[in-house]
mmCIF file of N, CA and C in Angstrom:
data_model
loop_
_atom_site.group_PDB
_atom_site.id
_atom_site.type_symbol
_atom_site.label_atom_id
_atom_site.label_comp_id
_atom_site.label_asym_id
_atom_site.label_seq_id
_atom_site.Cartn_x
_atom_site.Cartn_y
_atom_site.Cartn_z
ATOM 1 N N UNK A 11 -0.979 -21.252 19.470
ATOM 2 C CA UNK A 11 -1.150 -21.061 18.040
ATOM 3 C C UNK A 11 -0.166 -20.013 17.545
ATOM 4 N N UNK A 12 0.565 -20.461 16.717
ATOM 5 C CA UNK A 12 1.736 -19.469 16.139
ATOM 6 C C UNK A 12 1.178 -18.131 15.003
ATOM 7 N N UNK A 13 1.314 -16.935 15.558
ATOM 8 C CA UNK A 13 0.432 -15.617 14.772
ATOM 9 C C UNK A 13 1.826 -15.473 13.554
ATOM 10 N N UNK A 14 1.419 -15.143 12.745
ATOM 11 C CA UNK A 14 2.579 -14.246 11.646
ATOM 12 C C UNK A 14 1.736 -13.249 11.531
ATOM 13 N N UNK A 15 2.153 -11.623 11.274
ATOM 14 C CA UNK A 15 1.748 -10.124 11.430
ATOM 15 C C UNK A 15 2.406 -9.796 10.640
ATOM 16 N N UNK A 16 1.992 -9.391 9.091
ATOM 17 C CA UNK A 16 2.597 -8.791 7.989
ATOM 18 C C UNK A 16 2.613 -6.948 8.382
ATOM 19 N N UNK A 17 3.511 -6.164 7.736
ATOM 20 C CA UNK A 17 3.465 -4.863 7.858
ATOM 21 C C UNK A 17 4.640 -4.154 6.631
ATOM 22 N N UNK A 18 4.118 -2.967 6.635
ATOM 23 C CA UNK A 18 5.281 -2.217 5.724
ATOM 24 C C UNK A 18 4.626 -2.194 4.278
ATOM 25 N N UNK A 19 3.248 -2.526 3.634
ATOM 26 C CA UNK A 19 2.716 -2.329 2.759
ATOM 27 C C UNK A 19 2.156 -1.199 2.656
ATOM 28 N N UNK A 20 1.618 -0.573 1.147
ATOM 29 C CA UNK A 20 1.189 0.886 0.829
ATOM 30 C C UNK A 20 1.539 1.034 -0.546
ATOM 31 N N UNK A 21 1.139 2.385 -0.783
ATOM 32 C CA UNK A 21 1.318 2.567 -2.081
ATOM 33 C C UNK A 21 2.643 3.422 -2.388
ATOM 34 N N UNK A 22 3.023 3.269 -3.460
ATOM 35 C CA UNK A 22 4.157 3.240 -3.528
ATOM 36 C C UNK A 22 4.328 3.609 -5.449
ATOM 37 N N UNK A 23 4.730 4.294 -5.889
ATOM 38 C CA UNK A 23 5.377 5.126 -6.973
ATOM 39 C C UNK A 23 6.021 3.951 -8.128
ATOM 40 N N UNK A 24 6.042 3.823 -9.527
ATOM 41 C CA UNK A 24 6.625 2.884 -10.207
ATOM 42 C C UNK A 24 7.998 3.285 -10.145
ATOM 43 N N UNK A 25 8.721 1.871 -9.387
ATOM 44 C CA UNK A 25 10.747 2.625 -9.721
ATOM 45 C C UNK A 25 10.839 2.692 -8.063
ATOM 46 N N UNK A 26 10.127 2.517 -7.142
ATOM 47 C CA UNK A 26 9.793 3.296 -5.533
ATOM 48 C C UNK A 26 10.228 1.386 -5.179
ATOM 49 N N UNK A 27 10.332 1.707 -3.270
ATOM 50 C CA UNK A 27 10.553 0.654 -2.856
ATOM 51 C C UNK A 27 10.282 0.530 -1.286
ATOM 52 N N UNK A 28 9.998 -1.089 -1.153
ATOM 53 C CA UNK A 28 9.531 -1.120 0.087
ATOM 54 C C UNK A 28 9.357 -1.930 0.870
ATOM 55 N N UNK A 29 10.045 -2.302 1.889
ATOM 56 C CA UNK A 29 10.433 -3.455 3.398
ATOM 57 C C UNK A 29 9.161 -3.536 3.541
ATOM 58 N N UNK A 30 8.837 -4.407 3.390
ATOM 59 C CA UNK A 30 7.813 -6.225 3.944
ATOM 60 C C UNK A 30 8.253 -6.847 5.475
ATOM 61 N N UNK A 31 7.274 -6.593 6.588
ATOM 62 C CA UNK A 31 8.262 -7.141 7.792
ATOM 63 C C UNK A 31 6.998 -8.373 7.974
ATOM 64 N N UNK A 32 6.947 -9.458 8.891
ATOM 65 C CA UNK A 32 6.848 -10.670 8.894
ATOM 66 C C UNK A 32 7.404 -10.760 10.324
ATOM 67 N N UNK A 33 6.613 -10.260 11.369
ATOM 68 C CA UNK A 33 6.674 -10.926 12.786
ATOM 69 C C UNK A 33 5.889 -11.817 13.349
ATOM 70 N N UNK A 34 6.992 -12.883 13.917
ATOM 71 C CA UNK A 34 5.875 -14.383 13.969
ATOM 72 C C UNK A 34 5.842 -14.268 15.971
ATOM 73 N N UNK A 35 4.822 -14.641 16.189
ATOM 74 C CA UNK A 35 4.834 -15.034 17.624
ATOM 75 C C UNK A 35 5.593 -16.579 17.769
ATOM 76 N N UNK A 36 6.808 -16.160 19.074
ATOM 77 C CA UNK A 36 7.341 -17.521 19.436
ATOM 78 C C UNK A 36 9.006 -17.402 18.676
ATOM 79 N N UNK A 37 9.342 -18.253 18.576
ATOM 80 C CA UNK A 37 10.460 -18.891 17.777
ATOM 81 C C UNK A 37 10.411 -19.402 16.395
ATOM 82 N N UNK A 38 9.287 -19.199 15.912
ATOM 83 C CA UNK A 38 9.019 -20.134 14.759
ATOM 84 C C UNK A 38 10.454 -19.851 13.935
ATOM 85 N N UNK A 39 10.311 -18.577 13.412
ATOM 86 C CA UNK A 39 11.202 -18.116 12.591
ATOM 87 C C UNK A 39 12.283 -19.062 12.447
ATOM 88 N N UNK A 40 13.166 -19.650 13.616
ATOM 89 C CA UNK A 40 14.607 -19.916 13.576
ATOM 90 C C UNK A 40 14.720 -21.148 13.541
ATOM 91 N N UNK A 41 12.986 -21.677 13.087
ATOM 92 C CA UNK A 41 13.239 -23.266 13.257
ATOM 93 C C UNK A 41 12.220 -23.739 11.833
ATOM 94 N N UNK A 42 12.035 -22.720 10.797
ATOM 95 C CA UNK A 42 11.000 -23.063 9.882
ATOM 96 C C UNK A 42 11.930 -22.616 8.775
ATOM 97 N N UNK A 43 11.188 -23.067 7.519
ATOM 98 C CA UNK A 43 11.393 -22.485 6.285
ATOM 99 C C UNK A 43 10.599 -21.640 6.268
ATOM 100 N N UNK A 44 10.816 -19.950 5.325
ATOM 101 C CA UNK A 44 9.701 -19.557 5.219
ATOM 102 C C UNK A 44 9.673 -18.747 3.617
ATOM 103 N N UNK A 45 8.460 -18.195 3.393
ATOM 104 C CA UNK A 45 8.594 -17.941 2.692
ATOM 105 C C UNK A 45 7.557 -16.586 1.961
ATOM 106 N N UNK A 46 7.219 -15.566 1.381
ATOM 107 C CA UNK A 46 6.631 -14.686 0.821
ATOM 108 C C UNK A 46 5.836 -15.277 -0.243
ATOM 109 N N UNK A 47 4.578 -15.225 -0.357
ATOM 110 C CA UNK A 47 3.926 -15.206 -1.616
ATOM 111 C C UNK A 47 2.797 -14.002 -1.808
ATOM 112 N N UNK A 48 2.418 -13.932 -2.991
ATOM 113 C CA UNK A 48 1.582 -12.717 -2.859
ATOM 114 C C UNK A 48 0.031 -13.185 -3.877
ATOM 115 N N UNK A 49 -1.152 -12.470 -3.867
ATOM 116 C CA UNK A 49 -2.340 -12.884 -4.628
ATOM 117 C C UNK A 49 -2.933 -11.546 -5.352
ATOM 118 N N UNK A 50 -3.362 -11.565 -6.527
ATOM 119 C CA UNK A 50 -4.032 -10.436 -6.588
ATOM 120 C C UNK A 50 -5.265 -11.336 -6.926
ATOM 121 N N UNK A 51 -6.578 -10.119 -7.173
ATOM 122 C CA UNK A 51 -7.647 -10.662 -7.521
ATOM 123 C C UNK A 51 -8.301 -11.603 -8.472
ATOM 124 N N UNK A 52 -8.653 -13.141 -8.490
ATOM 125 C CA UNK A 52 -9.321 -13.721 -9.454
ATOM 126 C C UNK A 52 -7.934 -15.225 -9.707
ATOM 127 N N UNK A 53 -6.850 -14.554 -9.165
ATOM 128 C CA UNK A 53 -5.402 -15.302 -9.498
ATOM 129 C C UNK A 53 -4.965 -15.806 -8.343
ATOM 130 N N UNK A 54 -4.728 -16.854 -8.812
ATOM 131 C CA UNK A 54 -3.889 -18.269 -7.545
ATOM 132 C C UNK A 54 -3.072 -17.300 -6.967
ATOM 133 N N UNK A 55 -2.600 -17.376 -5.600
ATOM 134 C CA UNK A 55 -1.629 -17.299 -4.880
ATOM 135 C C UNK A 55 -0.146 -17.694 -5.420
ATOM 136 N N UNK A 56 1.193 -16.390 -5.367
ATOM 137 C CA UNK A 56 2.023 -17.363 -6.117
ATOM 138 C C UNK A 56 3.317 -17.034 -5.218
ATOM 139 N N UNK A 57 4.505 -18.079 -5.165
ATOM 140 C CA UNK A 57 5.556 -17.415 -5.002
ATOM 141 C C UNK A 57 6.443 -16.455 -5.029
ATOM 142 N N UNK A 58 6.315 -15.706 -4.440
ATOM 143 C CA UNK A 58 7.255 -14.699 -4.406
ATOM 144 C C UNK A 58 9.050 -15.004 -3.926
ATOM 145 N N UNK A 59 8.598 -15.421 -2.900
ATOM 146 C CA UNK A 59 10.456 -15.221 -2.463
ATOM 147 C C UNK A 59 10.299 -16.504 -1.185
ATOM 148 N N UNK A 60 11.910 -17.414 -0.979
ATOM 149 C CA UNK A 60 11.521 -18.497 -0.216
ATOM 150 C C UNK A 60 12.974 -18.106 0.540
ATOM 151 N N UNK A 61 12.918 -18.779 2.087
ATOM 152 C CA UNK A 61 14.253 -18.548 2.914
ATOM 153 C C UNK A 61 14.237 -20.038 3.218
ATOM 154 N N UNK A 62 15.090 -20.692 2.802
ATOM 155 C CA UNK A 62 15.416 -22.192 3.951
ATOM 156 C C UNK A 62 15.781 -21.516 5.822
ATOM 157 N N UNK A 63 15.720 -22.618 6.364
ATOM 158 C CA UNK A 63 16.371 -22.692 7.386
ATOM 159 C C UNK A 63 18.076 -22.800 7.620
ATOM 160 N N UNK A 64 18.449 -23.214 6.358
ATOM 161 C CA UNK A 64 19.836 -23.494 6.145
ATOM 162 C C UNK A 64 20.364 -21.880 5.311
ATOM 163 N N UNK A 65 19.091 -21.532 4.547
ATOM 164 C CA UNK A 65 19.563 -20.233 4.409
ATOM 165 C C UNK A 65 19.653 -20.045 2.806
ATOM 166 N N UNK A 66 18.921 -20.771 2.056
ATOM 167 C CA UNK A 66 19.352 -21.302 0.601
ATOM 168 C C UNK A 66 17.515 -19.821 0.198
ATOM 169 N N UNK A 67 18.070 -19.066 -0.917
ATOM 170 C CA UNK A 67 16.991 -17.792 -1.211
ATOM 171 C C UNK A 67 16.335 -19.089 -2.792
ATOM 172 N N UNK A 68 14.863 -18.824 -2.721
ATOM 173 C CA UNK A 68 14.610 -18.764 -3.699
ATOM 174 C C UNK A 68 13.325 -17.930 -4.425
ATOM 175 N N UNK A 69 13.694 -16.922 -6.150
ATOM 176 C CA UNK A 69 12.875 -16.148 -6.241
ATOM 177 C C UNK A 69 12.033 -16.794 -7.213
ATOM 178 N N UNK A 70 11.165 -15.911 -7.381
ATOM 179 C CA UNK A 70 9.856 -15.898 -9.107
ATOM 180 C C UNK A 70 10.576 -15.005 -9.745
ATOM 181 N N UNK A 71 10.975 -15.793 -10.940
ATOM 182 C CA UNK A 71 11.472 -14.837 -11.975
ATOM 183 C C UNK A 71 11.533 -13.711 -12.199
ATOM 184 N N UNK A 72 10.368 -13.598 -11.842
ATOM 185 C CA UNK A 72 9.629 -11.750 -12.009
ATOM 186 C C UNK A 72 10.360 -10.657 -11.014
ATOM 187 N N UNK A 73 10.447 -11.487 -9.755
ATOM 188 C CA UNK A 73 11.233 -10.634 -9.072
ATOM 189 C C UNK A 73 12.626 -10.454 -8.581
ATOM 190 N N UNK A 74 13.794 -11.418 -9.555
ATOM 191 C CA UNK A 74 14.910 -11.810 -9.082
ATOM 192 C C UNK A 74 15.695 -10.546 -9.815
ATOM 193 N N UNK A 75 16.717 -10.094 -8.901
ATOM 194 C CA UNK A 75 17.262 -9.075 -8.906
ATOM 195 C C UNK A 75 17.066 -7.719 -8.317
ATOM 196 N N UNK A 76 15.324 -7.707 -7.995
ATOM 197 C CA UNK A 76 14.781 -6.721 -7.586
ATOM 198 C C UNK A 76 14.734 -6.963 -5.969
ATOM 199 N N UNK A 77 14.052 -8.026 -5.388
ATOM 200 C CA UNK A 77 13.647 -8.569 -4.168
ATOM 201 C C UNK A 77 14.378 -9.232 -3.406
ATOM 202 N N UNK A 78 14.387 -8.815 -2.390
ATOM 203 C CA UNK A 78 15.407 -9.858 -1.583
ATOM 204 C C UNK A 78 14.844 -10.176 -0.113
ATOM 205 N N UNK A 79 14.885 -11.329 -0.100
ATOM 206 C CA UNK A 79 14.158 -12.162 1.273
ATOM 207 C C UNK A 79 15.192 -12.327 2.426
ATOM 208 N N UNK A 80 14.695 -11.755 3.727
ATOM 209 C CA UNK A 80 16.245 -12.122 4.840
ATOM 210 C C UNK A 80 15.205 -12.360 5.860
ATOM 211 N N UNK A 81 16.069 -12.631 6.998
ATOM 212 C CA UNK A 81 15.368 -13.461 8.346
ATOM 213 C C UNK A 81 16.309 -12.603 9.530
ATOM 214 N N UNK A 82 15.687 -12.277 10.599
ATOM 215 C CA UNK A 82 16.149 -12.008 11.903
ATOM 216 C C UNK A 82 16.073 -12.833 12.729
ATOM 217 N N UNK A 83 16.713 -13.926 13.461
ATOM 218 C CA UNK A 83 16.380 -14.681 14.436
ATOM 219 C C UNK A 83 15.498 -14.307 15.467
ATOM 220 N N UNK A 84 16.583 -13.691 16.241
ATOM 221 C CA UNK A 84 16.475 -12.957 17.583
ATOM 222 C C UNK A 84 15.286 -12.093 17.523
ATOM 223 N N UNK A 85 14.461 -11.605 16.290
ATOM 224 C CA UNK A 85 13.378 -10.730 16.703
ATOM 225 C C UNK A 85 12.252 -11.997 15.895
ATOM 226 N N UNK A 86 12.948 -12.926 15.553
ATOM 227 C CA UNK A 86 11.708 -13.437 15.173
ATOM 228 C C UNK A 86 10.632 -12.868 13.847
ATOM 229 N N UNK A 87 11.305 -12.375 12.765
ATOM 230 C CA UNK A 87 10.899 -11.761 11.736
ATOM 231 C C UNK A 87 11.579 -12.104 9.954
ATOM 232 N N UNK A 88 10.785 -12.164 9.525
ATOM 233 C CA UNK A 88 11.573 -12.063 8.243
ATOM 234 C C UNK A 88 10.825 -10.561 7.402
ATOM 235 N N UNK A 89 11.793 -9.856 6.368
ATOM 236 C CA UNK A 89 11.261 -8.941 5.587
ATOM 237 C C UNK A 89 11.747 -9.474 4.293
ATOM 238 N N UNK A 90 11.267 -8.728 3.285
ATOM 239 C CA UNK A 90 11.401 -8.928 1.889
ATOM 240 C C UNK A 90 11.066 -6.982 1.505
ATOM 241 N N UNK A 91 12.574 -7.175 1.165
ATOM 242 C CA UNK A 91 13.170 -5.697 0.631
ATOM 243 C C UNK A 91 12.653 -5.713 -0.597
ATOM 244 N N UNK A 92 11.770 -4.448 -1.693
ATOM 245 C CA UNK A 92 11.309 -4.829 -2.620
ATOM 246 C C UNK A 92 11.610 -3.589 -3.508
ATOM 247 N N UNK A 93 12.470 -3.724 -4.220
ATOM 248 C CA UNK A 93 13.023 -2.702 -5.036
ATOM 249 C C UNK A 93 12.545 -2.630 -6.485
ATOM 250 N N UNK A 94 12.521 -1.396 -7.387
ATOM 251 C CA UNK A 94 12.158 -1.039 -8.489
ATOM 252 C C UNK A 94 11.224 -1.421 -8.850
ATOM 253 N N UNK A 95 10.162 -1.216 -7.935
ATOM 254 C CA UNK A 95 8.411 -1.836 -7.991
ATOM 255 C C UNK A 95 7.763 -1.233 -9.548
ATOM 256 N N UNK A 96 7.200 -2.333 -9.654
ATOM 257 C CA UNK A 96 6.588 -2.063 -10.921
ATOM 258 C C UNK A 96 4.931 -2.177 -10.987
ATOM 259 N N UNK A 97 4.024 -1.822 -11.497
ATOM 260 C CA UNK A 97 2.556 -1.911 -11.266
ATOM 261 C C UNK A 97 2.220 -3.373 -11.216
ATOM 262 N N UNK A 98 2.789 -4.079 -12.017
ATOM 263 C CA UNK A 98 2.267 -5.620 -11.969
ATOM 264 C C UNK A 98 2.726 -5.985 -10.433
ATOM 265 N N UNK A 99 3.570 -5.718 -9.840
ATOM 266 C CA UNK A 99 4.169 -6.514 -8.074
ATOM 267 C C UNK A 99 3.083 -5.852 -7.368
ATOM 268 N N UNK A 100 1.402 -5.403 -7.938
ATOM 269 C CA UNK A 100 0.631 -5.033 -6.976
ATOM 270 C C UNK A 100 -0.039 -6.053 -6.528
ATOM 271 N N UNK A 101 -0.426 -6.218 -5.449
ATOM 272 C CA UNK A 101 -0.966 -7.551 -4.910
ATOM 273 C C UNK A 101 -1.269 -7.445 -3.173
ATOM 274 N N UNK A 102 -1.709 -8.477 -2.864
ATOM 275 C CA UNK A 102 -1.634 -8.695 -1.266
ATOM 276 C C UNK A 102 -0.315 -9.890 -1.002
ATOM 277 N N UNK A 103 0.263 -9.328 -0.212
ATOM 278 C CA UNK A 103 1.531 -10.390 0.134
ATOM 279 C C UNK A 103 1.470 -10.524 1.533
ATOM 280 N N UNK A 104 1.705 -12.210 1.535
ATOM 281 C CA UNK A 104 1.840 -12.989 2.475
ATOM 282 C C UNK A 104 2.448 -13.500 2.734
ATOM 283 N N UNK A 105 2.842 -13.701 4.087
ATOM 284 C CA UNK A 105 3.811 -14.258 5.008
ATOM 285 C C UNK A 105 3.488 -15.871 5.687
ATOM 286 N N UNK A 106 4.319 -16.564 5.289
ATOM 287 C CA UNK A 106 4.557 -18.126 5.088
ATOM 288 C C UNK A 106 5.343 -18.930 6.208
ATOM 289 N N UNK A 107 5.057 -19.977 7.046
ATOM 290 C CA UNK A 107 6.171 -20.661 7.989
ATOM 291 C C UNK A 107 5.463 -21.764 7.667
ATOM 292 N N UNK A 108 6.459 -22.221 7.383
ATOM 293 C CA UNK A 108 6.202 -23.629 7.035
ATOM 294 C C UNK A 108 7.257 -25.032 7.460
ATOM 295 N N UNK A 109 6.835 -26.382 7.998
ATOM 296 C CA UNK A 109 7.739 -27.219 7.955
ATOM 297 C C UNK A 109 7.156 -28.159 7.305
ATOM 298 N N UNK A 110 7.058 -28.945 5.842
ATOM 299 C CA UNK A 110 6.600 -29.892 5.222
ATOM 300 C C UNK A 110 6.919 -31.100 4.837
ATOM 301 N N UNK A 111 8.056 -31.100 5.198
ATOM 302 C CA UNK A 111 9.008 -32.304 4.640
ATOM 303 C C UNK A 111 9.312 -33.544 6.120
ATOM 304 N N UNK A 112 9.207 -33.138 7.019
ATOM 305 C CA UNK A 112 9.435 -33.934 8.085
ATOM 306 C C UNK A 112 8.584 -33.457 9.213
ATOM 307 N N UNK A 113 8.202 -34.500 10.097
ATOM 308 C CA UNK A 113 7.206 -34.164 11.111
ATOM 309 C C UNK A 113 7.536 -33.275 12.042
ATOM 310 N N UNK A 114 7.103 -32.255 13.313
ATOM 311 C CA UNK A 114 6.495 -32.174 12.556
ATOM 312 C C UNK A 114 6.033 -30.931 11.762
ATOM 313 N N UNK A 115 4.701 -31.391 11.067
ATOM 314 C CA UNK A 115 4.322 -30.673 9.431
ATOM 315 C C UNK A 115 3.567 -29.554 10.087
ATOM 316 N N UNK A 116 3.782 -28.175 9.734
ATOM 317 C CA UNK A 116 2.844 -27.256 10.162
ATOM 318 C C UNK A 116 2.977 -26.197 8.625
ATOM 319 N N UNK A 117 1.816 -25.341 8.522
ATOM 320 C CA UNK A 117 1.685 -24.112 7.671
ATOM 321 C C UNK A 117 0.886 -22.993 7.922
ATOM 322 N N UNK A 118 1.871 -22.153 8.152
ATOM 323 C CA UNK A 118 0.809 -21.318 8.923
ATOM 324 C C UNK A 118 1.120 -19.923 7.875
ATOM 325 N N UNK A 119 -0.040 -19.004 8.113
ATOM 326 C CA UNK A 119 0.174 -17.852 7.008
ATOM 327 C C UNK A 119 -0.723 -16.587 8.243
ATOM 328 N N UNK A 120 0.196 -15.484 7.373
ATOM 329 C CA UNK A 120 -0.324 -14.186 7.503
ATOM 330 C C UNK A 120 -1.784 -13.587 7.422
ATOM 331 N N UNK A 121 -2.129 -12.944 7.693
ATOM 332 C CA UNK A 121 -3.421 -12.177 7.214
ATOM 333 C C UNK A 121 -3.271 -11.588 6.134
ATOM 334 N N UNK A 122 -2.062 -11.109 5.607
ATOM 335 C CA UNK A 122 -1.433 -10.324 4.317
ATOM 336 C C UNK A 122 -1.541 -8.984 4.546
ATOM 337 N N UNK A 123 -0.376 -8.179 3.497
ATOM 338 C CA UNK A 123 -0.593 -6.667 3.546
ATOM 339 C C UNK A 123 -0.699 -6.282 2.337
ATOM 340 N N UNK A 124 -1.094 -5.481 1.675
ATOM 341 C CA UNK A 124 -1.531 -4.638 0.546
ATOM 342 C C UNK A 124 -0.342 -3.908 -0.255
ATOM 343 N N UNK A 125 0.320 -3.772 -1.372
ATOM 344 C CA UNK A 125 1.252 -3.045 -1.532
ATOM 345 C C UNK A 125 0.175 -2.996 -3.160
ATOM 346 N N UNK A 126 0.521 -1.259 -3.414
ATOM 347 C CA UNK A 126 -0.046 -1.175 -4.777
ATOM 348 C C UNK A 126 1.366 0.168 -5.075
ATOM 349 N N UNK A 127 1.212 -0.673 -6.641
ATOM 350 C CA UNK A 127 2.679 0.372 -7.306
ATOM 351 C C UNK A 127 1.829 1.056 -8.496
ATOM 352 N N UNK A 128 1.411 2.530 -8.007
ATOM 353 C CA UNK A 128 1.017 3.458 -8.909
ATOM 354 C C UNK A 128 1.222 4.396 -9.213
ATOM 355 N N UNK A 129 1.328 5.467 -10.347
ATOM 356 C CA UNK A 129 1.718 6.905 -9.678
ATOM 357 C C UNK A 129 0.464 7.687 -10.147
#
């Protein structure tokens, strides 16, 4: 069973910033799409930030310019660098591997980590 282990969440200052790490047990990493989404309370789960396998970024409006999604092969991790945090990017964020489009199909997710932007 493939684990993903979110880390690097906390609280954190409005304007403050902060690495999201995403260690998967196995190889998944170098053979999945993956991707960040985050939830706060009462509200759907939403996109945050997506990595192809080919390497193609895609953001949520909200956070383009600020956030940036990358992948480590070799350790088997992805982070999402999260700059000029603002109180609304408070949420639980989760870590995503996914293959959906061709067999075969797996989705597997994080337990999530906590990031709150307050001062």
């Amino acid at each position: 069973q493939v684990q993903l282990v979110e880390s690097g969440g906390g609280l954190v200052q409005p304007g403050g910033s902060l690495r999201l790490s995403c260690a998967a047990s196995g190889s998944i990493v170098s053979i999945s799409d993956m991707a960040w989404y985050r939830q706060t309370s009462g509200k759907e789960r939403e996109l945050v930030a997506a990595l192809t396998r080919s390497g193609t970024t895609n953001y949520a409006d909200s956070v383009k310019g600020r956030f940036a999604i990358s992948r480590d092969n070799p350790k088997n991790t992805i982070y999402l660098q999260m700059n000029s945090l603002k109180p609304e990017d408070t949420a639980v964020y989760f870590c995503n591997a996914y293959r959906r489009s061709n067999p075969p199909r797996y989705d597997y997710w994080g337990q999530g980590t906590q990031v709150t932007v307050s001062s």
